Every structure is written in C-alpha cells, then in structure tokens.
Amino acid sequence: MVAYVIIPGIDRSDEQHWQTSWERQWGASAVRISPASWSAPDLDDWVDAVQEAYQDASKQDGHVALAAHSLGCWAASTWLNRYPSSQICGAFMVAPPAPHGPAFPRQAVATFTGLSAQPLPCPALVVGSANDPYCTPEAAAGFAARWEAR
C-alpha cells in the first residue's frame, strides 16, 4: 500500500483534471495539499502545505509518493530538498513550468522565480509534452536531468 500526496498547480485541479480523478480512485490513501495561497502562490506556504500533507499521508502508510503538476512540481522539489530524510518512495512530476520561460507568470508567482532544479533524494519521473506553453520538451528534459529523474 502507498499513500499519495497530491500537489496541484495554481488554483488547484478542477474536477476534470487527472489529479482529481486519481485522488478519487485512491480514496483515503490520497492527501491533497491545502495552501492558503492557491491563486497567488507563495513558495513557503506551498512547501508548508506539502509538509502537512506528507505528515497526514505518512500516518496512513510508511510508503508515500508525490503526484505533482505544473507549479506543484516546484513546490514538491523544494520540499524534497528541504526535507531530504522524508520517507518518499517516488515523485511523479508532470508539466513543470520553466521559471525562466517566456510564458511563466512571474508576477503571480514571484516567490517561485528564483528556483533551479537540484538532485532529488528519491526516484522521480518527469512528464512533459510538446504542446505545453509553460515548458518545452527540452526544458522538461533538462529539469529531469538536474533532478536526476527519469
């Protein structure tokens, strides 16, 4: 059994989003982060929310996996590097936005703009796409390399 921490991007994930669908499938095994700053993301608030969700998830099972999307990938990677001794069995990072890319909403997410990908302390998989306006496939591959992820 595995418990999951779901880390959406700005404004959560709506009812049609893959994270919400997986959360429904996983039921009580899934814990979604709840930062106070969903619409005007603050990195420290999001990292604290990941920590709270991790603590709740780890009570359910000793094996915890992260499922992050978009800006949530940066909250996840920051949390992983701040808490490297956390018992995370893996991180699934989908569509990480490029903080220095032309479409990155710098004003809305100012506390996320200075981030860079650092090696992660757990196995990770990065998923990108050719039509993502926030991250080219090359940038996603670069993040994966720097995160030491597949």
Short mmCIF file of C-alpha atoms in Angstrom, two decimals:
data_model
loop_
_atom_site.label_atom_id
_atom_site.label_comp_id
_atom_site.label_asym_id
_atom_site.label_seq_id
_atom_site.Cartn_x
_atom_site.Cartn_y
_atom_site.Cartn_z
CA MET A 1 0.00 0.00 0.00
CA VAL A 2 1.14 3.52 -0.75
CA ALA A 3 -0.20 6.87 0.42
CA TYR A 4 -0.14 9.76 -2.04
CA VAL A 5 0.41 13.48 -1.66
CA ILE A 6 -1.29 15.38 -4.48
CA ILE A 7 0.36 18.70 -5.32
CA PRO A 8 -1.62 20.64 -7.97
CA GLY A 9 -0.63 23.84 -9.71
CA ILE A 10 -2.16 27.29 -9.37
CA ASP A 11 -5.84 27.29 -8.32
CA ARG A 12 -5.89 23.53 -7.57
CA SER A 13 -7.02 20.93 -10.08
CA ASP A 14 -10.61 21.03 -11.27
CA GLU A 15 -13.00 18.06 -11.34
CA GLN A 16 -11.87 17.02 -14.85
CA HIS A 17 -8.13 17.08 -14.06
CA TRP A 18 -6.12 13.83 -13.93
CA GLN A 19 -5.02 14.58 -10.34
CA THR A 20 -8.62 14.85 -9.18
CA SER A 21 -9.50 11.62 -10.98
CA TRP A 22 -6.59 9.81 -9.36
CA GLU A 23 -7.48 11.29 -5.98
CA ARG A 24 -11.00 9.83 -6.31
CA GLN A 25 -9.54 6.44 -7.28
CA TRP A 26 -7.05 6.44 -4.39
CA GLY A 27 -9.68 7.50 -1.87
CA ALA A 28 -8.41 7.82 1.70
CA SER A 29 -4.87 6.98 0.51
CA ALA A 30 -4.62 10.41 -1.14
CA VAL A 31 -3.98 13.71 0.64
CA ARG A 32 -4.17 16.94 -1.36
CA ILE A 33 -2.14 19.94 -0.24
CA SER A 34 -4.11 22.92 1.07
CA PRO A 35 -2.03 26.09 0.90
CA ALA A 36 -3.68 29.38 1.79
CA SER A 37 -2.21 30.94 -1.35
CA TRP A 38 -3.75 28.88 -4.17
CA SER A 39 -4.32 31.83 -6.51
CA ALA A 40 -1.30 33.93 -5.55
CA PRO A 41 1.20 31.17 -4.77
CA ASP A 42 3.77 31.71 -2.04
CA LEU A 43 6.54 29.11 -2.12
CA ASP A 44 6.93 28.81 1.66
CA ASP A 45 3.17 28.43 2.10
CA TRP A 46 3.09 25.68 -0.54
CA VAL A 47 6.11 23.87 0.94
CA ASP A 48 4.49 24.02 4.39
CA ALA A 49 1.30 22.60 2.84
CA VAL A 50 3.30 19.74 1.30
CA GLN A 51 4.82 19.02 4.73
CA GLU A 52 1.38 18.94 6.36
CA ALA A 53 0.00 16.65 3.65
CA TYR A 54 3.06 14.40 3.93
CA GLN A 55 2.59 14.11 7.69
CA ASP A 56 -1.06 13.12 7.17
CA ALA A 57 -0.20 10.66 4.40
CA SER A 58 2.64 9.04 6.32
CA LYS A 59 0.23 8.21 9.15
CA GLN A 60 -1.69 6.07 6.66
CA ASP A 61 1.31 4.22 5.25
CA GLY A 62 5.07 4.24 5.55
CA HIS A 63 5.39 4.49 1.79
CA VAL A 64 4.45 7.91 0.42
CA ALA A 65 4.58 9.05 -3.21
CA LEU A 66 4.18 12.58 -4.56
CA ALA A 67 1.97 13.36 -7.58
CA ALA A 68 2.79 16.92 -8.67
CA HIS A 69 1.56 19.01 -11.58
CA SER A 70 2.77 22.30 -13.02
CA LEU A 71 3.82 24.75 -10.30
CA GLY A 72 3.28 21.92 -7.82
CA CYS A 73 6.42 20.29 -9.25
CA TRP A 74 8.48 23.18 -7.91
CA ALA A 75 6.76 23.00 -4.52
CA ALA A 76 7.47 19.26 -4.47
CA SER A 77 11.13 19.59 -5.46
CA THR A 78 11.68 22.39 -2.95
CA TRP A 79 10.03 20.36 -0.20
CA LEU A 80 12.08 17.26 -1.10
CA ASN A 81 15.30 19.26 -0.84
CA ARG A 82 14.27 20.90 2.46
CA TYR A 83 13.22 17.56 3.97
CA PRO A 84 15.58 15.03 2.33
CA SER A 85 15.17 12.47 5.10
CA SER A 86 11.41 12.14 4.47
CA GLN A 87 10.39 8.63 3.50
CA ILE A 88 9.27 9.24 -0.09
CA CYS A 89 9.21 6.22 -2.39
CA GLY A 90 8.89 8.34 -5.54
CA ALA A 91 7.80 11.57 -7.17
CA PHE A 92 5.70 11.90 -10.33
CA MET A 93 6.32 15.39 -11.76
CA VAL A 94 4.04 16.38 -14.64
CA ALA A 95 4.45 19.53 -16.75
CA PRO A 96 6.91 21.51 -14.60
CA PRO A 97 6.81 25.11 -15.82
CA ALA A 98 10.09 26.75 -16.80
CA PRO A 99 10.64 29.63 -14.30
CA HIS A 100 12.73 31.50 -16.86
CA GLY A 101 10.47 30.70 -19.82
CA PRO A 102 8.54 33.40 -21.68
CA ALA A 103 5.07 32.24 -20.50
CA PHE A 104 5.95 31.84 -16.81
CA PRO A 105 3.61 34.11 -14.76
CA ARG A 106 6.44 35.87 -12.89
CA GLN A 107 4.30 38.49 -11.15
CA ALA A 108 1.69 36.00 -9.95
CA VAL A 109 4.29 33.55 -8.62
CA ALA A 110 7.20 35.81 -7.69
CA THR A 111 8.47 33.53 -4.89
CA PHE A 112 8.92 30.68 -7.41
CA THR A 113 11.02 32.64 -9.94
CA GLY A 114 14.48 32.06 -8.47
CA LEU A 115 14.21 28.27 -8.33
CA SER A 116 16.53 25.85 -10.07
CA ALA A 117 16.35 22.09 -10.29
CA GLN A 118 18.58 20.26 -7.78
CA PRO A 119 19.05 16.48 -7.43
CA LEU A 120 16.10 14.89 -5.66
CA PRO A 121 16.56 12.47 -2.75
CA CYS A 122 14.12 9.90 -4.19
CA PRO A 123 13.32 8.23 -7.51
CA ALA A 124 11.35 10.55 -9.78
CA LEU A 125 9.70 10.61 -13.19
CA VAL A 126 9.21 13.83 -15.15
CA VAL A 127 6.50 14.02 -17.81
CA GLY A 128 6.39 16.85 -20.35
CA SER A 129 4.60 17.46 -23.63
CA ALA A 130 5.24 19.08 -26.97
CA ASN A 131 2.29 21.49 -26.60
CA ASP A 132 2.89 22.84 -23.08
CA PRO A 133 3.02 26.67 -23.25
CA TYR A 134 4.93 26.81 -19.95
CA CYS A 135 7.70 24.30 -20.70
CA THR A 136 9.32 22.97 -23.85
CA PRO A 137 10.20 19.27 -24.06
CA GLU A 138 13.87 20.30 -23.94
CA ALA A 139 13.35 22.27 -20.72
CA ALA A 140 11.44 19.34 -19.14
CA ALA A 141 14.30 17.00 -20.11
CA GLY A 142 16.76 19.47 -18.57
CA PHE A 143 14.78 19.56 -15.31
CA ALA A 144 14.68 15.76 -15.28
CA ALA A 145 18.45 15.62 -15.73
CA ARG A 146 19.12 18.15 -12.96
CA TRP A 147 16.58 16.46 -10.66
CA GLU A 148 18.28 13.14 -11.52
CA ALA A 149 14.89 11.86 -12.58
CA ARG A 150 13.78 9.71 -15.47
#
